[in-house]
PDB file of C-alpha atoms and ligand atoms in Angstrom:
ATOM      1  CA  MET A 275      10.663  -1.873 -28.368  1.00 96.00           C
ATOM      2  CA  PHE A 276      13.722   0.065 -27.366  1.00 97.00           C
ATOM      3  CA  PHE A 277      15.899   0.469 -24.284  1.00 98.00           C
ATOM      4  CA  LYS A 278      16.224   3.536 -22.123  1.00 98.00           C
ATOM      5  CA  THR A 279      18.525   4.165 -19.169  1.00 98.00           C
ATOM      6  CA  ILE A 280      16.493   5.467 -16.250  1.00 98.00           C
ATOM      7  CA  ASP A 281      18.215   6.939 -13.213  1.00 98.00           C
ATOM      8  CA  PHE A 282      16.023   5.833 -10.317  1.00 98.00           C
ATOM      9  CA  SER A 283      17.706   8.261  -7.926  1.00 97.00           C
ATOM     10  CA  LYS A 284      15.853  10.896  -9.969  1.00 97.00           C
ATOM     11  CA  TYR A 285      12.893   9.048 -11.516  1.00 97.00           C
ATOM     12  CA  SER A 286      11.515   7.211  -8.470  1.00 98.00           C
ATOM     13  CA  SER A 287       9.437   9.294  -6.067  1.00 97.00           C
ATOM     14  CA  ILE A 288      11.615   8.182  -3.126  1.00 98.00           C
ATOM     15  CA  LYS A 289      14.786   9.137  -5.053  1.00 98.00           C
ATOM     16  CA  VAL A 290      16.584   5.871  -4.331  1.00 98.00           C
ATOM     17  CA  GLY A 291      18.327   3.761  -6.972  1.00 97.00           C
ATOM     18  CA  GLN A 292      20.801   4.029  -9.803  1.00 97.00           C
ATOM     19  CA  PRO A 293      20.862   4.312 -13.605  1.00 98.00           C
ATOM     20  CA  THR A 294      19.266   1.100 -14.894  1.00 97.00           C
ATOM     21  CA  GLU A 295      18.434  -0.089 -18.382  1.00 97.00           C
ATOM     22  CA  VAL A 296      14.682  -0.420 -18.897  1.00 98.00           C
ATOM     23  CA  MET A 297      12.955  -2.015 -21.896  1.00 98.00           C
ATOM     24  CA  MET A 298      10.326   0.338 -23.355  1.00 98.00           C
ATOM     25  CA  ILE A 299       7.304  -1.507 -24.764  1.00 97.00           C
ATOM     26  CA  GLU A 300       5.698  -0.042 -27.872  1.00 97.00           C
ATOM     27  CA  LYS A 301       2.273  -0.721 -29.376  1.00 95.00           C
ATOM     28  CA  GLY A 302       2.231  -4.099 -31.142  1.00 93.00           C
ATOM     29  CA  ASP A 303       5.218  -5.521 -29.213  1.00 95.00           C
ATOM     30  CA  ILE A 304       4.914  -8.896 -27.563  1.00 93.00           C
ATOM     31  CA  ILE A 305       5.254  -8.136 -23.864  1.00 94.00           C
ATOM     32  CA  PRO A 306       8.006 -10.292 -22.325  1.00 95.00           C
ATOM     33  CA  LYS A 307       7.098 -12.550 -19.402  1.00 93.00           C
ATOM     34  CA  ASP A 308      10.503 -12.398 -17.727  1.00 95.00           C
ATOM     35  CA  ARG A 309      10.626  -8.655 -16.955  1.00 97.00           C
ATOM     36  CA  TYR A 310       9.046  -6.636 -14.134  1.00 97.00           C
ATOM     37  CA  LEU A 311       6.788  -3.833 -15.359  1.00 97.00           C
ATOM     38  CA  ILE A 312       7.060  -0.460 -13.696  1.00 97.00           C
ATOM     39  CA  GLY A 313       4.859   2.591 -14.058  1.00 97.00           C
ATOM     40  CA  GLY A 314       5.794   5.973 -12.601  1.00 97.00           C
ATOM     41  CA  ALA A 315       7.841   4.382  -9.746  1.00 98.00           C
ATOM     42  CA  ASN A 316       5.798   6.111  -7.031  1.00 97.00           C
ATOM     43  CA  ASN A 317       5.359   2.962  -5.003  1.00 96.00           C
ATOM     44  CA  LEU A 318       8.724   1.310  -5.599  1.00 97.00           C
ATOM     45  CA  LEU A 319      11.993   0.869  -3.766  1.00 98.00           C
ATOM     46  CA  ILE A 320      14.712  -0.141  -6.212  1.00 98.00           C
ATOM     47  CA  SER A 321      17.602  -2.208  -4.849  1.00 98.00           C
ATOM     48  CA  PRO A 322      21.122  -2.169  -6.333  1.00 97.00           C
ATOM     49  CA  THR A 323      20.197  -5.440  -8.085  1.00 97.00           C
ATOM     50  CA  PRO A 324      16.656  -5.117  -9.429  1.00 97.00           C
ATOM     51  CA  PRO A 325      15.150  -7.730 -11.763  1.00 98.00           C
ATOM     52  CA  PRO A 326      15.122  -6.882 -15.503  1.00 98.00           C
ATOM     53  CA  LEU A 327      12.640  -4.011 -15.892  1.00 98.00           C
ATOM     54  CA  MET A 328      10.227  -2.824 -18.561  1.00 98.00           C
ATOM     55  CA  MET A 329       7.848   0.082 -18.971  1.00 98.00           C
ATOM     56  CA  LEU A 330       4.986   0.981 -21.313  1.00 98.00           C
ATOM     57  CA  SER A 331       6.010   3.714 -23.764  1.00 98.00           C
ATOM     58  CA  LYS A 332       3.923   6.792 -24.534  1.00 97.00           C
ATOM     59  CA  ASP A 333       2.018   4.693 -27.101  1.00 97.00           C
ATOM     60  CA  PHE A 334      -0.005   3.625 -24.057  1.00 98.00           C
ATOM     61  CA  ALA A 335      -0.725   7.164 -22.825  1.00 98.00           C
ATOM     62  CA  PHE A 336      -4.037   7.950 -24.519  1.00 97.00           C
ATOM     63  CA  THR A 337      -7.730   8.601 -23.910  1.00 97.00           C
ATOM     64  CA  GLU A 338     -10.551   7.575 -26.217  1.00 97.00           C
ATOM     65  CA  GLU A 339     -14.313   8.110 -25.870  1.00 96.00           C
ATOM     66  CA  GLU A 340     -16.752   5.771 -27.561  1.00 94.00           C
ATOM     67  CA  GLU A 341     -20.378   4.825 -26.957  1.00 93.00           C
ATOM     68  CA  GLY A 342     -20.577   6.159 -23.434  1.00 95.00           C
ATOM     69  CA  TYR A 343     -17.242   4.662 -22.313  1.00 97.00           C
ATOM     70  CA  LEU A 344     -13.883   6.280 -21.718  1.00 97.00           C
ATOM     71  CA  THR A 345     -10.843   4.126 -22.488  1.00 98.00           C
ATOM     72  CA  ILE A 346      -7.539   5.202 -20.950  1.00 98.00           C
ATOM     73  CA  GLY A 347      -4.079   3.808 -21.734  1.00 98.00           C
ATOM     74  CA  ALA A 348      -2.179   2.341 -18.770  1.00 98.00           C
ATOM     75  CA  ALA A 349       0.808   4.679 -19.191  1.00 98.00           C
ATOM     76  CA  MET A 350      -1.404   7.740 -18.762  1.00 98.00           C
ATOM     77  CA  PRO A 351      -0.231   9.829 -15.775  1.00 97.00           C
ATOM     78  CA  THR A 352      -2.905  10.390 -13.125  1.00 97.00           C
ATOM     79  CA  GLY A 353      -2.538  14.186 -13.362  1.00 96.00           C
ATOM     80  CA  ARG A 354      -3.463  14.088 -17.035  1.00 97.00           C
ATOM     81  CA  ILE A 355      -6.452  11.831 -16.291  1.00 97.00           C
ATOM     82  CA  VAL A 356      -7.846  14.371 -13.803  1.00 97.00           C
ATOM     83  CA  SER A 357      -7.278  17.249 -16.271  1.00 97.00           C
ATOM     84  CA  TYR A 358      -9.117  15.292 -18.959  1.00 97.00           C
ATOM     85  CA  ALA A 359     -12.031  14.501 -16.623  1.00 97.00           C
ATOM     86  CA  LYS A 360     -12.261  18.146 -15.573  1.00 96.00           C
ATOM     87  CA  LYS A 361     -12.133  19.449 -19.129  1.00 97.00           C
ATOM     88  CA  HIS A 362     -14.786  17.000 -20.354  1.00 97.00           C
ATOM     89  CA  ASN A 363     -16.935  17.248 -17.209  1.00 97.00           C
ATOM     90  CA  ILE A 364     -16.617  13.548 -16.266  1.00 97.00           C
ATOM     91  CA  ALA A 365     -17.251  12.405 -12.677  1.00 96.00           C
ATOM     92  CA  GLY A 366     -15.340   9.864 -10.593  1.00 96.00           C
ATOM     93  CA  PHE A 367     -11.680  10.667 -11.219  1.00 96.00           C
ATOM     94  CA  GLU A 368     -11.341  13.539  -8.716  1.00 95.00           C
ATOM     95  CA  PHE A 369      -9.495  11.343  -6.176  1.00 94.00           C
ATOM     96  CA  CYS A 370      -6.699  10.577  -8.666  1.00 95.00           C
ATOM     97  CA  SER A 371      -5.541  14.177  -8.269  1.00 92.00           C
ATOM     98  CA  LYS A 372      -3.062  13.488  -5.493  1.00 82.00           C
ATOM     99  CA  LEU A 373      -2.110   9.921  -6.324  1.00 92.00           C
ATOM    100  CA  PRO A 374       1.158  10.273  -8.206  1.00 94.00           C
ATOM    101  CA  GLY A 375       1.726   7.654 -10.899  1.00 96.00           C
ATOM    102  CA  THR A 376       0.123   6.126 -13.952  1.00 97.00           C
ATOM    103  CA  LEU A 377      -3.198   4.404 -14.541  1.00 98.00           C
ATOM    104  CA  GLY A 378      -1.371   1.030 -14.680  1.00 97.00           C
ATOM    105  CA  GLY A 379       0.045   1.540 -11.177  1.00 96.00           C
ATOM    106  CA  MET A 380      -3.396   2.505  -9.877  1.00 96.00           C
ATOM    107  CA  LEU A 381      -4.988  -0.607 -11.375  1.00 97.00           C
ATOM    108  CA  ALA A 382      -2.315  -2.937  -9.990  1.00 95.00           C
ATOM    109  CA  MET A 383      -2.533  -1.456  -6.484  1.00 90.00           C
ATOM    110  CA  ASN A 384      -6.256  -0.618  -6.501  1.00 93.00           C
ATOM    111  CA  ALA A 385      -4.954   2.777  -5.453  1.00 92.00           C
ATOM    112  CA  GLY A 386      -7.263   5.080  -3.601  1.00 91.00           C
ATOM    113  CA  VAL A 387      -7.954   7.722  -1.035  1.00 89.00           C
ATOM    114  CA  LYS A 388     -10.386   7.102   1.821  1.00 84.00           C
ATOM    115  CA  SER A 389     -13.411   5.326   0.311  1.00 87.00           C
ATOM    116  CA  TYR A 390     -12.497   6.312  -3.255  1.00 92.00           C
ATOM    117  CA  GLU A 391     -10.713   3.513  -5.121  1.00 93.00           C
ATOM    118  CA  ILE A 392     -10.038   3.001  -8.801  1.00 95.00           C
ATOM    119  CA  PHE A 393     -12.007  -0.276  -8.849  1.00 95.00           C
ATOM    120  CA  ASN A 394     -15.143   1.622  -7.739  1.00 93.00           C
ATOM    121  CA  ILE A 395     -15.346   3.368 -11.093  1.00 94.00           C
ATOM    122  CA  LEU A 396     -13.828   0.742 -13.412  1.00 96.00           C
ATOM    123  CA  HIS A 397     -15.718  -1.203 -16.050  1.00 96.00           C
ATOM    124  CA  ALA A 398     -13.045  -3.479 -17.582  1.00 97.00           C
ATOM    125  CA  ILE A 399      -9.284  -3.851 -17.961  1.00 98.00           C
ATOM    126  CA  LYS A 400      -7.329  -5.126 -20.936  1.00 97.00           C
ATOM    127  CA  ILE A 401      -4.875  -7.587 -19.424  1.00 96.00           C
ATOM    128  CA  ASP A 402      -2.326  -9.384 -21.610  1.00 93.00           C
ATOM    129  CA  GLY A 403      -4.371  -8.384 -24.664  1.00 93.00           C
ATOM    130  CA  ARG A 404      -7.768  -9.590 -23.352  1.00 95.00           C
ATOM    131  CA  TRP A 405     -10.589  -7.473 -21.939  1.00 96.00           C
ATOM    132  CA  THR A 406     -11.623  -8.647 -18.473  1.00 96.00           C
ATOM    133  CA  GLN A 407     -14.699  -7.353 -16.635  1.00 95.00           C
ATOM    134  CA  ILE A 408     -13.900  -6.140 -13.152  1.00 93.00           C
ATOM    135  CA  GLU A 409     -16.310  -8.650 -11.572  1.00 93.00           C
ATOM    136  CA  ASP A 410     -13.834 -11.307 -12.684  1.00 95.00           C
ATOM    137  CA  ILE A 411     -10.819  -9.662 -11.045  1.00 96.00           C
ATOM    138  CA  GLU A 412     -10.169 -10.392  -7.399  1.00 96.00           C
ATOM    139  CA  HIS A 413      -9.486  -7.114  -5.626  1.00 94.00           C
ATOM    140  CA  GLY A 414      -9.546  -5.454  -2.225  1.00 91.00           C
ATOM    141  CA  TYR A 415      -7.851  -2.794  -0.155  1.00 86.00           C
ATOM    142  CA  ARG A 416      -4.682  -1.724  -2.046  1.00 86.00           C
ATOM    143  CA  PHE A 417      -4.709  -5.006  -3.886  1.00 89.00           C
ATOM    144  CA  ALA A 418      -5.819  -6.340  -7.278  1.00 94.00           C
ATOM    145  CA  LYS A 419      -4.977  -9.692  -8.786  1.00 95.00           C
ATOM    146  CA  LEU A 420      -4.381  -8.656 -12.386  1.00 94.00           C
ATOM    147  CA  ASP A 421      -2.246 -11.709 -13.215  1.00 91.00           C
ATOM    148  CA  GLY A 422      -0.705  -9.868 -16.137  1.00 94.00           C
ATOM    149  CA  ILE A 423       0.033  -6.544 -17.733  1.00 96.00           C
ATOM    150  CA  ALA A 424      -2.751  -3.962 -17.998  1.00 97.00           C
ATOM    151  CA  THR A 425      -2.455  -1.931 -21.185  1.00 97.00           C
ATOM    152  CA  GLU A 426      -5.752  -0.016 -21.025  1.00 97.00           C
ATOM    153  CA  ALA A 427      -8.935   0.277 -18.974  1.00 98.00           C
ATOM    154  CA  LYS A 428     -12.535   1.225 -19.695  1.00 98.00           C
ATOM    155  CA  PHE A 429     -14.776   3.427 -17.555  1.00 97.00           C
ATOM    156  CA  LYS A 430     -18.475   4.192 -17.998  1.00 95.00           C
ATOM    157  CA  ILE A 431     -18.830   7.914 -18.561  1.00 96.00           C
ATOM    158  CA  VAL A 432     -20.832   9.651 -15.846  1.00 96.00           C
ATOM    159  CA  LYS A 433     -21.159  13.384 -16.355  1.00 96.00           C
ATOM    160  CA  GLY A 434     -20.447  15.927 -13.598  1.00 96.00           C
ATOM    161  CA  PHE A 435     -16.850  16.580 -12.510  1.00 96.00           C
ATOM    162  CA  ASP A 436     -17.007  17.569  -8.831  1.00 95.00           C
ATOM    163  CA  ALA A 437     -14.702  20.551  -8.305  1.00 94.00           C
ATOM    164  CA  GLN A 438     -15.658  20.788  -4.619  1.00 93.00           C
ATOM    165  CA  LEU A 439     -14.727  17.152  -4.007  1.00 92.00           C
ATOM    166  CA  LEU A 440     -11.405  17.782  -5.763  1.00 92.00           C
ATOM    167  CA  ALA A 441     -10.729  20.756  -3.473  1.00 90.00           C
ATOM    168  CA  ASN A 442     -11.690  18.734  -0.359  1.00 89.00           C
ATOM    169  CA  LEU A 443      -9.449  15.836  -1.339  1.00 87.00           C
ATOM    170  CA  LEU A 444      -6.486  18.098  -2.047  1.00 83.00           C
ATOM    171  CA  ASN A 445      -6.945  19.612   1.379  1.00 80.00           C
ATOM    172  CA  LEU A 446      -7.175  16.196   3.030  1.00 73.00           C
ATOM    173  CA  ARG A 447      -3.790  15.164   1.701  1.00 56.00           C
ATOM    174  CA  SER A 448      -1.889  18.036   3.228  1.00 63.00           C
ATOM    175  CA  ASN A 449      -0.830  16.038   6.337  1.00 74.00           C
ATOM    176  CA  GLN A 450       1.712  14.169   4.210  1.00 82.00           C
ATOM    177  CA  PRO A 451       5.431  14.859   4.364  1.00 88.00           C
ATOM    178  CA  HIS A 452       6.972  16.929   1.590  1.00 90.00           C
ATOM    179  CA  ASP A 453      10.231  14.982   1.553  1.00 95.00           C
ATOM    180  CA  PRO A 454      10.565  12.345  -1.198  1.00 97.00           C
ATOM    181  CA  SER A 455       8.766   9.100  -0.336  1.00 97.00           C
ATOM    182  CA  ALA A 456       7.008   6.203  -2.029  1.00 96.00           C
ATOM    183  CA  GLY A 457       3.681   6.888  -0.315  1.00 93.00           C
ATOM    184  CA  SER A 458       2.620   4.629   2.542  1.00 94.00           C
ATOM    185  CA  ALA A 459       5.293   2.052   3.280  1.00 97.00           C
ATOM    186  CA  PHE A 460       2.881  -0.467   4.836  1.00 97.00           C
ATOM    187  CA  LYS A 461      -0.766  -1.307   4.287  1.00 94.00           C
ATOM    188  CA  ASN A 462      -3.003  -0.524   7.236  1.00 94.00           C
ATOM    189  CA  PRO A 463      -3.695  -3.767   9.119  1.00 95.00           C
ATOM    190  CA  GLU A 464      -7.379  -4.442   9.611  1.00 92.00           C
ATOM    191  CA  GLY A 465      -8.865  -2.171  12.258  1.00 93.00           C
ATOM    192  CA  ASP A 466      -5.640  -0.253  12.835  1.00 96.00           C
ATOM    193  CA  TYR A 467      -3.188   2.143  11.215  1.00 96.00           C
ATOM    194  CA  ALA A 468       0.380   1.303  10.267  1.00 97.00           C
ATOM    195  CA  GLY A 469       1.386   4.880  11.143  1.00 96.00           C
ATOM    196  CA  ARG A 470      -0.032   4.557  14.660  1.00 97.00           C
ATOM    197  CA  LEU A 471       1.802   1.269  15.216  1.00 98.00           C
ATOM    198  CA  ILE A 472       5.135   2.635  13.959  1.00 98.00           C
ATOM    199  CA  GLU A 473       4.723   5.625  16.255  1.00 97.00           C
ATOM    200  CA  ALA A 474       3.743   3.382  19.181  1.00 98.00           C
ATOM    201  CA  VAL A 475       7.016   1.419  18.901  1.00 98.00           C
ATOM    202  CA  GLY A 476       8.983   4.664  19.039  1.00 97.00           C
ATOM    203  CA  LEU A 477      10.033   4.904  15.410  1.00 98.00           C
ATOM    204  CA  LYS A 478       8.287   8.119  14.326  1.00 97.00           C
ATOM    205  CA  GLY A 479      11.135  10.418  13.262  1.00 97.00           C
ATOM    206  CA  PHE A 480      13.695   7.592  13.615  1.00 98.00           C
ATOM    207  CA  LYS A 481      16.574   7.883  11.130  1.00 97.00           C
ATOM    208  CA  LYS A 482      19.146   5.636   9.551  1.00 97.00           C
ATOM    209  CA  GLY A 483      21.562   7.539   7.368  1.00 97.00           C
ATOM    210  CA  ASP A 484      19.419   9.868   5.276  1.00 97.00           C
ATOM    211  CA  MET A 485      16.316   7.673   5.448  1.00 98.00           C
ATOM    212  CA  GLN A 486      13.716   8.388   8.116  1.00 98.00           C
ATOM    213  CA  TRP A 487      10.312   7.282   9.377  1.00 98.00           C
ATOM    214  CA  SER A 488       8.749  10.686   8.800  1.00 97.00           C
ATOM    215  CA  ASP A 489       8.052  12.872  11.789  1.00 94.00           C
ATOM    216  CA  VAL A 490       4.997  14.213   9.905  1.00 92.00           C
ATOM    217  CA  HIS A 491       3.360  10.821   9.232  1.00 93.00           C
ATOM    218  CA  ALA A 492       5.104   7.732  10.618  1.00 95.00           C
ATOM    219  CA  ASN A 493       4.039   5.364   7.800  1.00 97.00           C
ATOM    220  CA  PHE A 494       5.995   7.416   5.258  1.00 97.00           C
ATOM    221  CA  LEU A 495       9.595   6.418   4.726  1.00 98.00           C
ATOM    222  CA  VAL A 496      11.258   9.624   3.569  1.00 98.00           C
ATOM    223  CA  ASN A 497      14.563  10.414   1.923  1.00 98.00           C
ATOM    224  CA  LEU A 498      16.238  13.424   3.530  1.00 97.00           C
ATOM    225  CA  GLY A 499      18.864  13.746   0.794  1.00 96.00           C
ATOM    226  CA  ASN A 500      21.185  10.903  -0.031  1.00 95.00           C
ATOM    227  CA  GLY A 501      19.159   8.024   1.376  1.00 96.00           C
ATOM    228  CA  CYS A 502      20.138   4.599   0.092  1.00 96.00           C
ATOM    229  CA  PHE A 503      18.404   1.261  -0.374  1.00 98.00           C
ATOM    230  CA  GLU A 504      20.177  -0.480   2.525  1.00 98.00           C
ATOM    231  CA  ASP A 505      19.069   2.155   5.050  1.00 98.00           C
ATOM    232  CA  ALA A 506      15.501   2.118   3.698  1.00 98.00           C
ATOM    233  CA  LYS A 507      15.341  -1.668   3.892  1.00 98.00           C
ATOM    234  CA  SER A 508      16.755  -1.782   7.386  1.00 98.00           C
ATOM    235  CA  LEU A 509      14.141   0.745   8.626  1.00 98.00           C
ATOM    236  CA  ILE A 510      11.366  -1.334   7.030  1.00 98.00           C
ATOM    237  CA  ASP A 511      12.679  -4.504   8.703  1.00 98.00           C
ATOM    238  CA  LEU A 512      13.073  -2.729  12.042  1.00 98.00           C
ATOM    239  CA  ALA A 513       9.463  -1.464  11.984  1.00 98.00           C
ATOM    240  CA  LYS A 514       8.136  -4.928  11.106  1.00 98.00           C
ATOM    241  CA  GLU A 515      10.196  -6.533  13.842  1.00 98.00           C
ATOM    242  CA  ARG A 516       9.202  -4.072  16.583  1.00 98.00           C
ATOM    243  CA  VAL A 517       5.500  -4.003  15.668  1.00 98.00           C
ATOM    244  CA  PHE A 518       5.398  -7.792  15.630  1.00 98.00           C
ATOM    245  CA  LYS A 519       7.189  -8.053  18.957  1.00 98.00           C
ATOM    246  CA  GLU A 520       5.004  -5.495  20.689  1.00 97.00           C
ATOM    247  CA  PHE A 521       1.588  -6.042  19.056  1.00 97.00           C
ATOM    248  CA  ASN A 522       1.867  -9.455  17.398  1.00 97.00           C
ATOM    249  CA  ILE A 523       0.844  -7.794  14.116  1.00 97.00           C
ATOM    250  CA  THR A 524       2.657  -8.543  10.870  1.00 97.00           C
ATOM    251  CA  LEU A 525       2.926  -5.356   8.844  1.00 97.00           C
ATOM    252  CA  LEU A 526       2.691  -5.971   5.103  1.00 96.00           C
ATOM    253  CA  GLU A 527       4.572  -3.712   2.711  1.00 96.00           C
ATOM    254  CA  GLU A 528       2.519  -1.556   0.359  1.00 94.00           C
ATOM    255  CA  ILE A 529       5.746  -0.367  -1.222  1.00 96.00           C
ATOM    256  CA  LYS A 530       7.182  -2.843  -3.770  1.00 96.00           C
ATOM    257  CA  ILE A 531      10.806  -3.734  -3.079  1.00 98.00           C
ATOM    258  CA  LEU A 532      12.606  -4.670  -6.297  1.00 97.00           C
TER     259      LEU A 532
HETATM  260  C1  LIG B 868       3.559  11.225  -1.869  1.00 79.15           C
HETATM  261  C2  LIG B 868       2.804   9.979  -2.248  1.00 79.15           C
HETATM  262  C3  LIG B 868       1.524   9.800  -1.773  1.00 79.15           C
HETATM  263  C4  LIG B 868       0.795   8.642  -2.116  1.00 79.15           C
HETATM  264  N1  LIG B 868      -0.469   8.482  -1.622  1.00 79.15           N
HETATM  265  C5  LIG B 868      -1.185   7.378  -1.963  1.00 79.15           C
HETATM  266  C6  LIG B 868      -2.525   7.190  -1.496  1.00 79.15           C
HETATM  267  O1  LIG B 868      -3.084   8.013  -0.785  1.00 79.15           O
HETATM  268  N2  LIG B 868      -3.188   6.075  -1.883  1.00 79.15           N
HETATM  269  C7  LIG B 868      -2.635   5.131  -2.687  1.00 79.15           C
HETATM  270  O2  LIG B 868      -3.308   4.160  -3.026  1.00 79.15           O
HETATM  271  N3  LIG B 868      -1.363   5.263  -3.136  1.00 79.15           N
HETATM  272  C8  LIG B 868      -0.627   6.360  -2.795  1.00 79.15           C
HETATM  273  N4  LIG B 868       0.664   6.494  -3.233  1.00 79.15           N
HETATM  274  C9  LIG B 868       1.259   5.413  -4.029  1.00 79.15           C
HETATM  275  C10 LIG B 868       1.146   5.600  -5.526  1.00 79.15           C
HETATM  276  O3  LIG B 868       0.671   6.879  -5.869  1.00 79.15           O
HETATM  277  C11 LIG B 868       0.211   4.571  -6.160  1.00 79.15           C
HETATM  278  O4  LIG B 868       0.513   3.258  -5.755  1.00 79.15           O
HETATM  279  C12 LIG B 868       0.262   4.642  -7.678  1.00 79.15           C
HETATM  280  O5  LIG B 868      -0.831   3.953  -8.195  1.00 79.15           O
HETATM  281  C13 LIG B 868       1.566   4.082  -8.238  1.00 79.15           C
HETATM  282  O6  LIG B 868       1.570   4.254  -9.644  1.00 79.15           O
HETATM  283  P1  LIG B 868       2.923   4.097 -10.488  1.00 79.15           P
HETATM  284  O7  LIG B 868       2.555   4.267 -11.924  1.00 79.15           O
HETATM  285  O8  LIG B 868       3.958   5.034  -9.975  1.00 79.15           O
HETATM  286  O9  LIG B 868       3.300   2.584 -10.220  1.00 79.15           O
HETATM  287  P2  LIG B 868       4.709   1.919  -9.807  1.00 79.15           P
HETATM  288  O10 LIG B 868       5.093   2.456  -8.460  1.00 79.15           O
HETATM  289  O11 LIG B 868       5.688   2.080 -10.918  1.00 79.15           O
HETATM  290  O12 LIG B 868       4.284   0.404  -9.680  1.00 79.15           O
HETATM  291  C14 LIG B 868       3.438  -0.031  -8.645  1.00 79.15           C
HETATM  292  C15 LIG B 868       2.958  -1.442  -8.963  1.00 79.15           C
HETATM  293  O13 LIG B 868       2.091  -1.394 -10.095  1.00 79.15           O
HETATM  294  C16 LIG B 868       2.479  -2.359 -11.066  1.00 79.15           C
HETATM  295  N5  LIG B 868       2.103  -1.842 -12.379  1.00 79.15           N
HETATM  296  C17 LIG B 868       2.384  -0.608 -12.899  1.00 79.15           C
HETATM  297  N6  LIG B 868       1.849  -0.489 -14.128  1.00 79.15           N
HETATM  298  C18 LIG B 868       1.214  -1.673 -14.394  1.00 79.15           C
HETATM  299  C19 LIG B 868       0.466  -2.167 -15.521  1.00 79.15           C
HETATM  300  N7  LIG B 868       0.285  -1.417 -16.609  1.00 79.15           N
HETATM  301  N8  LIG B 868      -0.020  -3.437 -15.459  1.00 79.15           N
HETATM  302  C20 LIG B 868       0.184  -4.200 -14.357  1.00 79.15           C
HETATM  303  N9  LIG B 868       0.878  -3.788 -13.274  1.00 79.15           N
HETATM  304  C21 LIG B 868       1.378  -2.529 -13.284  1.00 79.15           C
HETATM  305  C22 LIG B 868       3.968  -2.512 -10.880  1.00 79.15           C
HETATM  306  O14 LIG B 868       4.401  -3.761 -11.378  1.00 79.15           O
HETATM  307  C23 LIG B 868       4.068  -2.414  -9.355  1.00 79.15           C
HETATM  308  O15 LIG B 868       3.777  -3.660  -8.781  1.00 79.15           O
HETATM  309  C24 LIG B 868       1.391   7.651  -2.933  1.00 79.15           C
HETATM  310  C25 LIG B 868       2.701   7.848  -3.421  1.00 79.15           C
HETATM  311  C26 LIG B 868       3.408   8.995  -3.079  1.00 79.15           C
HETATM  312  C27 LIG B 868       4.803   9.173  -3.605  1.00 79.15           C
END
């Protein structure tokens, strides 16, 4: 293992944070239990006092094909996974194209687009050194109970990369803001949309400092330049408070606040 200073104001997708020392885990290392693992920081909001952090090094960014299964390392960026699937004519990974991050982040969040979710195509995950079949992992909408660190995952190879589906999905995503964000701030409550609720309580486009509930899509907290953690947090709290008061619905964060 080694340490690396990562500036989260540049590294995180929402561009909030500060230079922070992160432990880089290499192949063969014992993974510490007292550190929080991050992936590509596309779903994170880093406070000025985050817990001790760690990250999988590029030793965990690999693909391997064997006996009809594709094994992918958890540090593999989603963009590279889609390129691999396209090049080798493998179906099922098209939806990863516009989900920024790493495989590990996708597994932990059961990331997805519409009805496409990573758990739909998964066979097994190696968690804390042990292979676990997906039937034994509790999971649901934007949620998976990994109870540990995923280092790699196995997928059954199905031939037939769908270029048309890829094009359709890319098109579908174009209603998202271009300003830096961490994706959806809240999970959609059952039968409703967090974006609709935020808009209904008058917060679409609402700003605090350089942070804003996007005027393109209200469930995206965007950074207009020099947005800071305190402003982001206060907008999150304000949305929760107003939506609860008006609709009696508790919004749950999708974004991880560290
Ligand atoms: C513009 C934009 C659009 C987005 N759109 C979508 C969308 O449509 N659908 C969607 O689902 N998400 C979306 N996201 C969120 C994001 O792409 C996903 O959550 C992604 O999977 C995060 O991956 P990451 O590597 O950046 O994880 P991080 O943000 O670094 O971490 C997220 C969580 O995963 C955990 N984690 C990371 N690696 C591992 C591992 N190896 N083992 C165990 N736990 C791990 C972390 O501890 C953390 O809890 C969007 C984000 C952005 C910025």
